[in-house]
mmCIF file of C-alpha atoms in Angstrom:
data_model
loop_
_atom_site.group_PDB
_atom_site.id
_atom_site.type_symbol
_atom_site.label_atom_id
_atom_site.label_comp_id
_atom_site.label_asym_id
_atom_site.label_seq_id
_atom_site.Cartn_x
_atom_site.Cartn_y
_atom_site.Cartn_z
ATOM 1 C CA MET A 1 69.715 28.676 119.847
ATOM 2 C CA LEU A 2 67.906 30.456 122.682
ATOM 3 C CA VAL A 3 70.935 32.638 123.462
ATOM 4 C CA GLU A 4 71.138 33.546 119.776
ATOM 5 C CA LEU A 5 67.402 34.243 119.633
ATOM 6 C CA THR A 6 67.468 36.440 122.752
ATOM 7 C CA PHE A 7 70.602 38.351 121.754
ATOM 8 C CA PHE A 8 69.447 39.314 118.266
ATOM 9 C CA SER A 9 65.867 40.006 119.375
ATOM 10 C CA TYR A 10 67.154 42.543 121.884
ATOM 11 C CA ILE A 11 69.371 44.172 119.252
ATOM 12 C CA ILE A 12 66.464 44.428 116.801
ATOM 13 C CA ASP A 13 64.249 46.041 119.448
ATOM 14 C CA ARG A 14 66.946 48.545 120.447
ATOM 15 C CA ILE A 15 67.436 49.604 116.831
ATOM 16 C CA PHE A 16 63.906 49.546 115.442
ATOM 17 C CA GLY A 17 61.508 49.397 118.398
ATOM 18 C CA GLU A 18 57.878 48.729 117.484
ATOM 19 C CA PHE A 19 56.956 47.751 113.930
ATOM 20 C CA SER A 20 54.008 50.037 113.200
ATOM 21 C CA PHE A 21 53.114 48.204 109.993
ATOM 22 C CA ILE A 22 52.472 44.903 111.842
ATOM 23 C CA ARG A 23 49.570 44.265 114.184
ATOM 24 C CA HIS A 24 51.260 43.702 117.522
ATOM 25 C CA PRO A 25 50.725 40.297 119.192
ATOM 26 C CA VAL A 26 49.811 42.031 122.452
ATOM 27 C CA VAL A 27 47.077 43.983 120.652
ATOM 28 C CA MET A 28 45.667 40.707 119.329
ATOM 29 C CA MET A 29 45.754 39.254 122.837
ATOM 30 C CA GLY A 30 43.913 42.330 124.052
ATOM 31 C CA ASP A 31 41.286 41.852 121.357
ATOM 32 C CA TYR A 32 40.681 38.295 122.559
ATOM 33 C CA ILE A 33 40.461 39.369 126.217
ATOM 34 C CA ALA A 34 37.911 42.066 125.313
ATOM 35 C CA TRP A 35 35.901 39.609 123.165
ATOM 36 C CA PHE A 36 35.846 36.979 125.924
ATOM 37 C CA GLU A 37 34.731 39.555 128.487
ATOM 38 C CA LYS A 38 31.929 40.762 126.213
ATOM 39 C CA LYS A 39 30.656 37.228 125.565
ATOM 40 C CA PHE A 40 31.348 35.321 128.773
ATOM 41 C CA TYR A 41 31.912 37.754 131.653
ATOM 42 C CA GLN A 42 30.644 36.732 135.068
ATOM 43 C CA ASP A 43 31.572 38.087 138.478
ATOM 44 C CA SER A 44 33.403 34.839 139.154
ATOM 45 C CA ILE A 45 36.958 33.677 139.842
ATOM 46 C CA LEU A 46 36.282 30.529 137.824
ATOM 47 C CA ARG A 47 35.169 32.487 134.740
ATOM 48 C CA GLY A 48 38.293 34.643 134.977
ATOM 49 C CA MET A 49 40.375 31.471 135.237
ATOM 50 C CA PHE A 50 38.787 30.184 132.018
ATOM 51 C CA LEU A 51 39.746 33.449 130.328
ATOM 52 C CA SER A 52 43.382 33.200 131.411
ATOM 53 C CA LEU A 53 43.827 29.524 130.616
ATOM 54 C CA SER A 54 42.103 29.743 127.239
ATOM 55 C CA LEU A 55 44.377 32.590 126.138
ATOM 56 C CA ILE A 56 47.498 30.845 127.420
ATOM 57 C CA VAL A 57 46.618 27.592 125.657
ATOM 58 C CA MET A 58 46.053 29.429 122.364
ATOM 59 C CA VAL A 59 49.352 31.285 122.711
ATOM 60 C CA VAL A 60 51.230 28.061 123.474
ATOM 61 C CA LEU A 61 49.748 26.252 120.461
ATOM 62 C CA ILE A 62 50.425 29.135 118.067
ATOM 63 C CA CYS A 63 53.992 29.633 119.311
ATOM 64 C CA LEU A 64 54.829 25.929 119.121
ATOM 65 C CA VAL A 65 53.714 25.909 115.494
ATOM 66 C CA LEU A 66 55.780 29.041 114.762
ATOM 67 C CA GLU A 67 58.845 27.574 116.468
ATOM 68 C CA TYR A 68 58.515 24.423 114.395
ATOM 69 C CA MET A 69 57.815 26.072 111.037
ATOM 70 C CA LEU A 70 59.721 29.347 110.962
ATOM 71 C CA PRO A 71 63.471 29.868 110.461
ATOM 72 C CA TRP A 72 65.306 31.416 113.400
ATOM 73 C CA TYR A 73 65.702 34.858 111.808
ATOM 74 C CA ILE A 74 61.925 35.229 111.449
ATOM 75 C CA GLN A 75 61.538 34.100 115.044
ATOM 76 C CA VAL A 76 64.018 36.843 115.995
ATOM 77 C CA LEU A 77 61.799 39.491 114.399
ATOM 78 C CA ILE A 78 58.693 38.128 116.120
ATOM 79 C CA ALA A 79 60.445 37.844 119.491
ATOM 80 C CA SER A 80 61.693 41.441 119.269
ATOM 81 C CA MET A 81 58.049 42.521 119.376
ATOM 82 C CA GLY A 82 57.775 41.098 122.900
ATOM 83 C CA ILE A 83 60.568 43.344 124.192
ATOM 84 C CA ALA A 84 59.806 47.002 124.936
ATOM 85 C CA SER A 85 63.224 48.458 125.735
ATOM 86 C CA LYS A 86 63.286 51.172 123.059
ATOM 87 C CA MET A 87 59.631 52.106 123.471
ATOM 88 C CA LEU A 88 59.972 52.408 127.255
ATOM 89 C CA TYR A 89 63.114 54.517 127.016
ATOM 90 C CA ASP A 90 61.674 56.825 124.345
ATOM 91 C CA SER A 91 58.356 57.233 126.189
ATOM 92 C CA VAL A 92 59.991 58.217 129.484
ATOM 93 C CA LYS A 93 62.544 60.478 127.787
ATOM 94 C CA ASP A 94 59.658 62.260 126.057
ATOM 95 C CA ILE A 95 58.268 63.286 129.468
ATOM 96 C CA MET A 96 61.346 65.490 129.969
ATOM 97 C CA HIS A 97 60.153 67.645 127.060
ATOM 98 C CA ASN A 98 56.403 66.974 127.076
ATOM 99 C CA PRO A 99 55.307 66.493 130.696
ATOM 100 C CA LYS A 100 51.612 66.383 129.774
ATOM 101 C CA ASN A 101 52.223 63.049 128.061
ATOM 102 C CA ILE A 102 52.584 61.449 131.484
ATOM 103 C CA GLN A 103 48.832 60.777 131.226
ATOM 104 C CA TYR A 104 49.589 58.088 128.636
ATOM 105 C CA LEU A 105 52.095 56.264 130.837
ATOM 106 C CA VAL A 106 50.422 56.003 134.243
ATOM 107 C CA SER A 107 47.015 55.158 135.691
ATOM 108 C CA ARG A 108 47.108 57.797 138.451
ATOM 109 C CA ASP A 109 45.281 61.131 138.134
ATOM 110 C CA THR A 110 47.558 63.515 136.249
ATOM 111 C CA LYS A 111 45.694 66.825 135.839
ATOM 112 C CA GLU A 112 46.821 68.312 139.154
ATOM 113 C CA LEU A 113 50.350 66.899 139.272
ATOM 114 C CA SER A 114 53.200 69.271 140.041
ATOM 115 C CA GLN A 115 56.326 69.119 137.900
ATOM 116 C CA SER A 116 58.038 67.138 140.653
ATOM 117 C CA ASP A 117 55.117 64.687 140.746
ATOM 118 C CA VAL A 118 55.276 64.258 136.969
ATOM 119 C CA ASN A 119 58.988 63.510 137.206
ATOM 120 C CA LYS A 120 58.361 61.060 140.031
ATOM 121 C CA ALA A 121 55.660 59.251 138.046
ATOM 122 C CA ALA A 122 57.973 58.970 135.041
ATOM 123 C CA ILE A 123 60.773 57.431 137.108
ATOM 124 C CA GLU A 124 58.416 55.043 138.889
ATOM 125 C CA THR A 125 56.927 53.778 135.640
ATOM 126 C CA TYR A 126 60.403 53.457 134.123
ATOM 127 C CA ALA A 127 61.715 51.390 137.028
ATOM 128 C CA GLU A 128 58.652 49.153 137.234
ATOM 129 C CA ASN A 129 58.441 48.589 133.493
ATOM 130 C CA LEU A 130 62.115 47.748 133.225
ATOM 131 C CA SER A 131 60.993 44.505 134.822
ATOM 132 C CA ASP A 132 57.704 44.001 132.963
ATOM 133 C CA GLY A 133 58.854 45.228 129.554
ATOM 134 C CA VAL A 134 62.545 44.353 129.371
ATOM 135 C CA VAL A 135 64.019 41.986 131.945
ATOM 136 C CA ALA A 136 61.080 39.581 132.322
ATOM 137 C CA PRO A 137 60.597 39.123 128.546
ATOM 138 C CA LEU A 138 64.335 38.494 128.139
ATOM 139 C CA VAL A 139 64.367 35.958 130.974
ATOM 140 C CA TYR A 140 61.426 33.978 129.580
ATOM 141 C CA LEU A 141 62.770 34.189 126.028
ATOM 142 C CA LEU A 142 66.230 33.034 127.095
ATOM 143 C CA PHE A 143 65.000 30.034 129.068
ATOM 144 C CA PHE A 144 61.764 29.073 127.290
ATOM 145 C CA GLY A 145 62.008 30.498 123.785
ATOM 146 C CA LEU A 146 59.255 32.150 121.789
ATOM 147 C CA THR A 147 56.570 30.223 123.656
ATOM 148 C CA GLY A 148 57.837 31.319 127.058
ATOM 149 C CA LEU A 149 58.095 34.941 125.956
ATOM 150 C CA PHE A 150 54.553 35.199 124.643
ATOM 151 C CA VAL A 151 52.994 33.206 127.464
ATOM 152 C CA TYR A 152 54.560 35.826 129.746
ATOM 153 C CA LYS A 153 53.203 38.632 127.549
ATOM 154 C CA ALA A 154 49.754 37.027 127.630
ATOM 155 C CA ILE A 155 49.766 36.903 131.427
ATOM 156 C CA ASN A 156 51.032 40.468 131.646
ATOM 157 C CA THR A 157 48.340 41.649 129.229
ATOM 158 C CA LEU A 158 45.639 39.845 131.186
ATOM 159 C CA ASP A 159 46.764 41.582 134.365
ATOM 160 C CA SER A 160 46.853 45.001 132.697
ATOM 161 C CA MET A 161 43.294 44.589 131.376
ATOM 162 C CA VAL A 162 41.393 42.717 134.094
ATOM 163 C CA GLY A 163 43.725 42.505 137.097
ATOM 164 C CA TYR A 164 42.139 45.404 138.977
ATOM 165 C CA ARG A 165 40.711 45.437 142.463
ATOM 166 C CA ASN A 166 37.354 47.032 141.718
ATOM 167 C CA ALA A 167 33.730 45.952 141.624
ATOM 168 C CA ARG A 168 33.893 44.498 138.119
ATOM 169 C CA PHE A 169 37.260 42.736 138.226
ATOM 170 C CA GLU A 170 37.859 41.852 141.895
ATOM 171 C CA LYS A 171 36.844 38.231 141.271
ATOM 172 C CA TYR A 172 37.000 38.019 137.480
ATOM 173 C CA GLY A 173 40.581 39.284 137.346
ATOM 174 C CA LYS A 174 41.892 37.675 140.522
ATOM 175 C CA PHE A 175 43.426 34.628 138.842
ATOM 176 C CA SER A 176 45.134 36.804 136.210
ATOM 177 C CA ALA A 177 46.537 39.143 138.859
ATOM 178 C CA LYS A 178 47.909 36.296 140.981
ATOM 179 C CA LEU A 179 49.409 34.621 137.929
ATOM 180 C CA ASP A 180 51.126 37.887 137.013
ATOM 181 C CA ASP A 181 52.548 38.114 140.544
ATOM 182 C CA VAL A 182 54.027 34.621 140.174
ATOM 183 C CA VAL A 183 55.670 35.104 136.761
ATOM 184 C CA ASN A 184 57.139 38.485 137.771
ATOM 185 C CA PHE A 185 58.506 37.361 141.141
ATOM 186 C CA ILE A 186 62.012 36.462 139.950
ATOM 187 C CA PRO A 187 62.354 39.043 137.113
ATOM 188 C CA ALA A 188 61.436 41.936 139.436
ATOM 189 C CA ARG A 189 64.214 40.976 141.828
ATOM 190 C CA ILE A 190 66.678 40.470 138.989
ATOM 191 C CA THR A 191 65.792 43.952 137.741
ATOM 192 C CA ALA A 192 66.379 45.488 141.158
ATOM 193 C CA PHE A 193 69.703 43.661 141.445
ATOM 194 C CA LEU A 194 70.784 44.880 137.989
ATOM 195 C CA ILE A 195 69.884 48.483 138.828
ATOM 196 C CA ALA A 196 72.038 48.340 141.958
ATOM 197 C CA LEU A 197 74.840 46.444 140.213
ATOM 198 C CA LEU A 198 75.084 48.500 137.029
ATOM 199 C CA PHE A 199 74.994 51.796 138.925
ATOM 200 C CA PHE A 200 77.469 50.429 141.527
ATOM 201 C CA SER A 201 75.079 51.705 144.193
ATOM 202 C CA ASN A 202 75.230 50.507 147.803
ATOM 203 C CA ARG A 203 72.300 52.800 148.608
ATOM 204 C CA ALA A 204 70.183 50.992 145.990
ATOM 205 C CA ALA A 205 71.077 47.630 147.505
ATOM 206 C CA GLN A 206 70.098 48.906 150.967
ATOM 207 C CA ASN A 207 66.827 50.327 149.614
ATOM 208 C CA ILE A 208 65.885 46.991 148.056
ATOM 209 C CA SER A 209 66.091 45.324 151.441
ATOM 210 C CA LYS A 210 64.508 48.186 153.373
ATOM 211 C CA TYR A 211 61.663 49.265 151.084
ATOM 212 C CA GLY A 212 61.141 46.653 148.364
ATOM 213 C CA HIS A 213 58.564 44.635 150.306
ATOM 214 C CA LYS A 214 56.441 47.661 151.237
ATOM 215 C CA HIS A 215 54.606 47.946 147.915
ATOM 216 C CA GLU A 216 51.135 46.386 147.755
ATOM 217 C CA SER A 217 52.441 44.448 144.776
ATOM 218 C CA PRO A 218 54.851 41.673 145.793
ATOM 219 C CA ASN A 219 57.121 42.718 142.932
ATOM 220 C CA ALA A 220 56.874 46.375 141.890
ATOM 221 C CA GLY A 221 58.516 47.768 145.019
ATOM 222 C CA TYR A 222 61.878 46.150 144.315
ATOM 223 C CA PRO A 223 62.959 47.930 141.102
ATOM 224 C CA ILE A 224 61.297 51.162 142.302
ATOM 225 C CA SER A 225 63.233 51.045 145.586
ATOM 226 C CA ALA A 226 66.464 50.290 143.756
ATOM 227 C CA MET A 227 66.028 53.254 141.408
ATOM 228 C CA ALA A 228 65.142 55.547 144.305
ATOM 229 C CA GLY A 229 68.394 54.510 145.966
ATOM 230 C CA VAL A 230 70.447 55.195 142.841
ATOM 231 C CA LEU A 231 68.955 58.679 142.493
ATOM 232 C CA ASN A 232 68.825 59.421 146.249
ATOM 233 C CA ILE A 233 65.140 60.349 146.047
ATOM 234 C CA SER A 234 61.855 59.254 147.613
ATOM 235 C CA LEU A 235 59.400 57.594 145.265
ATOM 236 C CA GLY A 236 55.869 56.528 146.157
ATOM 237 C CA GLY A 237 53.913 58.416 148.792
ATOM 238 C CA PRO A 238 50.291 59.646 148.659
ATOM 239 C CA THR A 239 48.947 59.359 145.103
ATOM 240 C CA SER A 240 45.546 60.142 143.594
ATOM 241 C CA TYR A 241 43.723 57.438 141.635
ATOM 242 C CA PHE A 242 40.248 58.110 140.195
ATOM 243 C CA GLY A 243 39.776 61.064 142.543
ATOM 244 C CA THR A 244 40.811 59.214 145.708
ATOM 245 C CA ILE A 245 44.108 59.628 147.526
ATOM 246 C CA LYS A 246 45.934 56.362 148.082
ATOM 247 C CA ASN A 247 48.479 56.497 150.887
ATOM 248 C CA LYS A 248 51.265 54.500 149.307
ATOM 249 C CA PRO A 249 54.453 54.037 151.326
ATOM 250 C CA TYR A 250 57.606 55.898 150.395
ATOM 251 C CA PHE A 251 60.384 54.023 148.664
ATOM 252 C CA GLY A 252 63.625 55.657 149.671
ATOM 253 C CA ASP A 253 64.566 58.397 152.113
ATOM 254 C CA GLY A 254 66.096 60.922 149.699
ATOM 255 C CA THR A 255 64.728 64.199 148.408
ATOM 256 C CA LYS A 256 61.052 64.510 147.484
ATOM 257 C CA ASN A 257 61.825 67.365 145.076
ATOM 258 C CA ILE A 258 62.347 65.360 141.895
ATOM 259 C CA THR A 259 63.704 67.136 138.818
ATOM 260 C CA ILE A 260 64.208 66.432 135.150
ATOM 261 C CA LYS A 261 67.861 65.730 135.960
ATOM 262 C CA HIS A 262 66.700 62.770 138.016
ATOM 263 C CA ILE A 263 64.860 61.380 134.977
ATOM 264 C CA ALA A 264 67.967 61.846 132.846
ATOM 265 C CA HIS A 265 70.060 60.035 135.471
ATOM 266 C CA ALA A 266 67.562 57.152 135.637
ATOM 267 C CA LEU A 267 67.636 56.832 131.839
ATOM 268 C CA GLU A 268 71.406 56.311 131.971
ATOM 269 C CA PHE A 269 70.480 52.763 132.956
ATOM 270 C CA GLN A 270 69.694 52.090 129.292
ATOM 271 C CA LYS A 271 73.318 52.323 128.174
ATOM 272 C CA ARG A 272 74.410 50.229 131.120
ATOM 273 C CA ILE A 273 71.954 47.417 130.529
ATOM 274 C CA ASP A 274 72.650 47.547 126.786
ATOM 275 C CA GLY A 275 76.313 46.920 127.528
ATOM 276 C CA PHE A 276 75.513 44.223 130.068
ATOM 277 C CA ILE A 277 73.193 42.316 127.724
ATOM 278 C CA ILE A 278 75.351 42.714 124.631
ATOM 279 C CA LEU A 279 78.510 41.631 126.440
ATOM 280 C CA GLY A 280 76.764 38.900 128.441
ATOM 281 C CA LEU A 281 74.586 37.343 125.756
ATOM 282 C CA GLY A 282 77.092 38.155 123.023
ATOM 283 C CA GLY A 283 79.791 36.381 125.015
ATOM 284 C CA LEU A 284 77.564 33.369 125.548
ATOM 285 C CA TYR A 285 76.725 33.327 121.861
ATOM 286 C CA VAL A 286 80.418 33.305 120.909
ATOM 287 C CA VAL A 287 81.227 30.592 123.461
ATOM 288 C CA TYR A 288 78.213 28.562 122.336
ATOM 289 C CA GLY A 289 79.384 28.838 118.722
ATOM 290 C CA LEU A 290 82.860 27.634 119.628
ATOM 291 C CA VAL A 291 81.714 24.602 121.605
#
């Protein structure tokens, strides 16, 4: 059942992407997070913990009801909304033709970016979000069903909204940020492994070991390092956020002159992972049906 659910959810997302006529579950989670902050915010780790746990409990209860009541094909449609493979691919591909749209994909300052910096930002966000938006949702869906998928999405949404190290969220968002680190620990490393494996890249495998741990996040550096190895480029480095230069480490020892061709090469991963998932999950689905 879970193999079937995961397989067809991925196919639906690859074909149709986001359903614009349906209010996305992540948007509804975001609405709750914003409402809770407006009503109950305190500069407190405990208050942030209440936020996280209350959202997770609601998601669990709703998903358990849906799993019990809805036929599998409706669950497939709902689950496809937790996977962002098509949206991620289309958004990064768009940067090749509309570089100014990089401002919608990254949190760094974008007004003064060179073309090479824009290309670098696009590849970094693609590599990192392959884990957050594709691999991690598939892993939690495959092993824990609809409930596991949307609990993961809830934690990821919490981190994206309050998991910042600034005056307002340093304490309030700490629990959410740590929780996000935990749930992404294994998927980030699976993503890095898949990048190296599906590109048949020894350099990517070496980069994972050499550079993956250097990111301030315990997870993001692994897929970024792997992609840098595949493309033989250097990602990371000094980056401006809110007017302040942050001296991030480099991930990779290749060229720092990053071109549109590098983005196109990175996006080739989509066909490779499509084949891997369709053959892998499709094979399991056939075997499961024969047993």
